[in-house]
CSV table of C-alpha atoms in Angstrom, one decimal:
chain,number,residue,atom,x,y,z
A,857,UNK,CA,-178.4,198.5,-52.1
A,858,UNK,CA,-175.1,199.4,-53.2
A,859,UNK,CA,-174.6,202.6,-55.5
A,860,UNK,CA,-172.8,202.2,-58.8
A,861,UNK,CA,-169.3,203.6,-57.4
A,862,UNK,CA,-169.6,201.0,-54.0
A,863,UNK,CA,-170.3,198.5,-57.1
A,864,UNK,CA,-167.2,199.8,-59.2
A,865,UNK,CA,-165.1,200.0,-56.5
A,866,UNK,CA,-165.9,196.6,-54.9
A,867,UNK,CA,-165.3,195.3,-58.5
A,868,UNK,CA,-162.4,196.7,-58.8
A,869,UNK,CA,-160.7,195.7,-55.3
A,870,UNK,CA,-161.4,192.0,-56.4
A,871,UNK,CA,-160.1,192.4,-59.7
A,872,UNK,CA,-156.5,194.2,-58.0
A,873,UNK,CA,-156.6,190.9,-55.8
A,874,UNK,CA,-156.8,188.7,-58.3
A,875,UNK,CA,-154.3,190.9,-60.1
A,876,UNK,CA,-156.6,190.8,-63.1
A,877,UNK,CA,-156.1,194.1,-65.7
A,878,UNK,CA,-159.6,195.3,-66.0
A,879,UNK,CA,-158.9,195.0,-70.1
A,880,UNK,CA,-159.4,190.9,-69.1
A,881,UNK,CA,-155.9,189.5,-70.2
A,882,UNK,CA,-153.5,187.5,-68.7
A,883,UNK,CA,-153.1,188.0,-64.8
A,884,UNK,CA,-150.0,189.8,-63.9
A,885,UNK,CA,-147.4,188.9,-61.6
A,886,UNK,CA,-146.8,191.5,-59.0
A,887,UNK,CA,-144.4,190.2,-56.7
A,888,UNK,CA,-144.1,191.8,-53.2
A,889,UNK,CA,-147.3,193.0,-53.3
A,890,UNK,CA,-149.5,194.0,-50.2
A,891,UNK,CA,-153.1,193.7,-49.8
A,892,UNK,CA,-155.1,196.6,-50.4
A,893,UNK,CA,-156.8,196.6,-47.2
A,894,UNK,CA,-155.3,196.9,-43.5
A,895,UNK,CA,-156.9,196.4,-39.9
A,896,UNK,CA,-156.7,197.1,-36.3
A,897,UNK,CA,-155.9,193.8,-34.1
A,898,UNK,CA,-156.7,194.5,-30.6
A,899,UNK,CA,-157.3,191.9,-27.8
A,900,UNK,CA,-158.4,192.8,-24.0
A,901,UNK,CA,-156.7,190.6,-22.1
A,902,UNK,CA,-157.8,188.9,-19.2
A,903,UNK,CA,-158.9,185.4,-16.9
A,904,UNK,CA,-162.4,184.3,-17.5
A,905,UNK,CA,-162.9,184.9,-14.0
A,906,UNK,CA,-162.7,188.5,-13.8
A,907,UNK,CA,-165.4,189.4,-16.0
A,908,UNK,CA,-168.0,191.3,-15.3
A,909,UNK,CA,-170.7,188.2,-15.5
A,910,UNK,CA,-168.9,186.5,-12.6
A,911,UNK,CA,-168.2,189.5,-10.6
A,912,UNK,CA,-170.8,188.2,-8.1
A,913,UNK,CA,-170.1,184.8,-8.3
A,914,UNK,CA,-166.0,185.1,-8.1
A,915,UNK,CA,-164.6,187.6,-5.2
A,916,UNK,CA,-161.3,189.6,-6.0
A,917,UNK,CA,-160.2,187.7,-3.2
A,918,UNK,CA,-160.2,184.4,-4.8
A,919,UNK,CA,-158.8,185.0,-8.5
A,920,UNK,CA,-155.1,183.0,-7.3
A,921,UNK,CA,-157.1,180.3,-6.4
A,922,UNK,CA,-158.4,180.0,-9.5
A,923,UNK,CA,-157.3,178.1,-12.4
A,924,UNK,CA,-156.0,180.0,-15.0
A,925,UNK,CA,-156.4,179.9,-18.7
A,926,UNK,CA,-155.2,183.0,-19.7
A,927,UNK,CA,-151.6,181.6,-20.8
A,928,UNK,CA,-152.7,178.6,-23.3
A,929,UNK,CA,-155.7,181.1,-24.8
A,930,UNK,CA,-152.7,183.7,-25.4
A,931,UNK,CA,-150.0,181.2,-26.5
A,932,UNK,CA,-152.7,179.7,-29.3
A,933,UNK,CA,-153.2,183.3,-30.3
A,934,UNK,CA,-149.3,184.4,-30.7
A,935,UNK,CA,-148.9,181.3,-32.7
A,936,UNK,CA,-151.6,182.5,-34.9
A,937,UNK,CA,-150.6,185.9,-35.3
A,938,UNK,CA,-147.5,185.1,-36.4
A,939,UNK,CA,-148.2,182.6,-38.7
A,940,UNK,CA,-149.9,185.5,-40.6
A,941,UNK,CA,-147.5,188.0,-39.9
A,942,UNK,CA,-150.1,190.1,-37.9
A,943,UNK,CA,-149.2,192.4,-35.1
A,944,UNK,CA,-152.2,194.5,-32.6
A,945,UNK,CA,-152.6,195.8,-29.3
A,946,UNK,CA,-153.2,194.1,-26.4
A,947,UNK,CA,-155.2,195.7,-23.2
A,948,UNK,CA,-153.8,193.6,-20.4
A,949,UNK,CA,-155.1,193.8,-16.5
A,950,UNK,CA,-152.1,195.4,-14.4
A,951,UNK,CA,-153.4,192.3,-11.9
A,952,UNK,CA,-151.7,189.6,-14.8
A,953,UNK,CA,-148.4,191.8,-14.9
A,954,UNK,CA,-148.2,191.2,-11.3
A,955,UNK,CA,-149.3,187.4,-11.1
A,956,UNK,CA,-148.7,185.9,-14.4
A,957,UNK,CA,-146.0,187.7,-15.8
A,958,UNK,CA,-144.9,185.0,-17.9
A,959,UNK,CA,-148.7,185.8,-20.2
A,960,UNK,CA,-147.4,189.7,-21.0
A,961,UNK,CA,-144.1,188.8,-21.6
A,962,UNK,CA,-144.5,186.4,-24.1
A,963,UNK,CA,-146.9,189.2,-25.9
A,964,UNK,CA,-144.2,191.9,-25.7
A,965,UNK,CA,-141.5,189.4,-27.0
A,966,UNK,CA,-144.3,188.5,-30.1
A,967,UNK,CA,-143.7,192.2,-30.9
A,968,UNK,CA,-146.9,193.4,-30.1
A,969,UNK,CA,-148.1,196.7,-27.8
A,970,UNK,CA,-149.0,196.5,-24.4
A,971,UNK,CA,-151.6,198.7,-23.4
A,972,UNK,CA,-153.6,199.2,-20.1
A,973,UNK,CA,-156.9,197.5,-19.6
A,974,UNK,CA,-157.0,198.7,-15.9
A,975,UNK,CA,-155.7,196.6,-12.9
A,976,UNK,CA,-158.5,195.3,-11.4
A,977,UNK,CA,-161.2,195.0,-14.7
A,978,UNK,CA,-163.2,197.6,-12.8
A,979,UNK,CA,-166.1,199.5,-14.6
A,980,UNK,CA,-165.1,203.2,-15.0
A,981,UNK,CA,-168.6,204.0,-14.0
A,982,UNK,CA,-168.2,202.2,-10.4
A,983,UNK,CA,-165.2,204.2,-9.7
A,984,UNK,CA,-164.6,207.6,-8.3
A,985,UNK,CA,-162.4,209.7,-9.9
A,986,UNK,CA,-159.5,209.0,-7.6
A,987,UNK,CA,-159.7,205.2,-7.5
A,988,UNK,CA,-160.2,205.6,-11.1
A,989,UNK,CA,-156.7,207.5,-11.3
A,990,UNK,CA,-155.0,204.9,-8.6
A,991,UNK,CA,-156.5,202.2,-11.0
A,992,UNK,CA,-155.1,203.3,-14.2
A,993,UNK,CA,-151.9,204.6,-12.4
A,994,UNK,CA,-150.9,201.2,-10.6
A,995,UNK,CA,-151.7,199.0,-14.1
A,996,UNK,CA,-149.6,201.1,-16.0
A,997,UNK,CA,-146.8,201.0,-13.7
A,998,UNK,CA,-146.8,197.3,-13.4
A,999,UNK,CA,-146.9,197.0,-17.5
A,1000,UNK,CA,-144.0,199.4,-18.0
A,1001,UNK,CA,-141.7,197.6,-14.9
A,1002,UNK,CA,-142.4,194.8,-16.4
A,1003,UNK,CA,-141.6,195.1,-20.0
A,1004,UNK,CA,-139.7,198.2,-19.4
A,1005,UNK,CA,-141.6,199.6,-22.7
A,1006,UNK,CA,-144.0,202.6,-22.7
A,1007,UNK,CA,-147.6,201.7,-21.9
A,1008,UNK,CA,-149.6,204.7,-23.8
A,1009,UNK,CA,-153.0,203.1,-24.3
A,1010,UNK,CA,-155.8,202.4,-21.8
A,1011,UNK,CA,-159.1,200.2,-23.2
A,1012,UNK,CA,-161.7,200.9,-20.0
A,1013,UNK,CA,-163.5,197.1,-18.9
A,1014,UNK,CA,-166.7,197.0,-20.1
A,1015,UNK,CA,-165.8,200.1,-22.6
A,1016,UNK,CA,-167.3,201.8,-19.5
A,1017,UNK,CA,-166.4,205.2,-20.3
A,1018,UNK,CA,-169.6,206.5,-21.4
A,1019,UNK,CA,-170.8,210.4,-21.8
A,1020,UNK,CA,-171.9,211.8,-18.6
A,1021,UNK,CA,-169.6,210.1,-16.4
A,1022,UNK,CA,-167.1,213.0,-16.3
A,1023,UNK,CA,-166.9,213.3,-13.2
């Protein structure tokens, strides 16, 4: 049950969106106006076949035999986003900077971050701390050399960093 401020407020917002005075009289023109409201876009970018649900079914071995869907998913989105003027963040596999190139740099060139989902879409928790290093290292190395911007954000697969697994 909302209190009476959630209740004001909420009133409020919608009347500021509606660009209603709360006296009731004639809506106002506000031009160049924003929303009152902003979000977080981020994607984790990667094939279907490197999830974690067909990790058993789909070796490592076999992902560039594969056929991948990654680019028209990513396209469809871009087109989107910029329809509505939106920018976010996407995690991308160090593994797509290497063999589908084409996918990142068409995010970079949207105007969006690049951030580091891992190389491999490995579960922090089946790592050891070296090959978790290795793996963070290497994606982030592929990102940058290929977009030649900063990568500064890392997403772990599976949001697998958990409390206790510190090492």
């Amino acid at each position: 049950m909302p209190t009476d401020t959630a209740a004001s407020f909420r009133n409020w917002h919608l009347k500021c969106e509606r660009r209603v005075p709360p006296s009731g009289a004639e809506p106002i023109s506000l031009p160049n106006t924003k929303p009152l409201t902003s979000h977080f876009f981020t994607v984790d970018v990667e094939e279907y076949f490197q999830v974690k649900a067909l990790e058993s079914v789909v070796r490592r071995e076999d992902w560039l035999s594969r056929p991948s869907r990654v680019a028209q998913s990513i396209d469809a989105l871009l087109d989107r986003l910029d329809r509505h003027g939106a920018r976010g963040t996407f995690f991308v596999l160090g593994w797509l900077a290497k063999y589908r190139p084409e996918v990142v740099l068409s995010i970079a060139a949207a105007g969006h971050e690049i951030a580091s989902h891992g190389f491999w879409h490995q579960r922090v928790t089946t790592l050891a701390a070296s090959a978790f290093r290795e793996d963070v290292r290497s994606s982030k190395q592929a990102l940058e050399d290929l977009t030649g911007a900063a990568v500064l954000g890392y997403r772990a697969p599976n949001f697998s960093i958990i409390p206790g697994w510190e090492w």
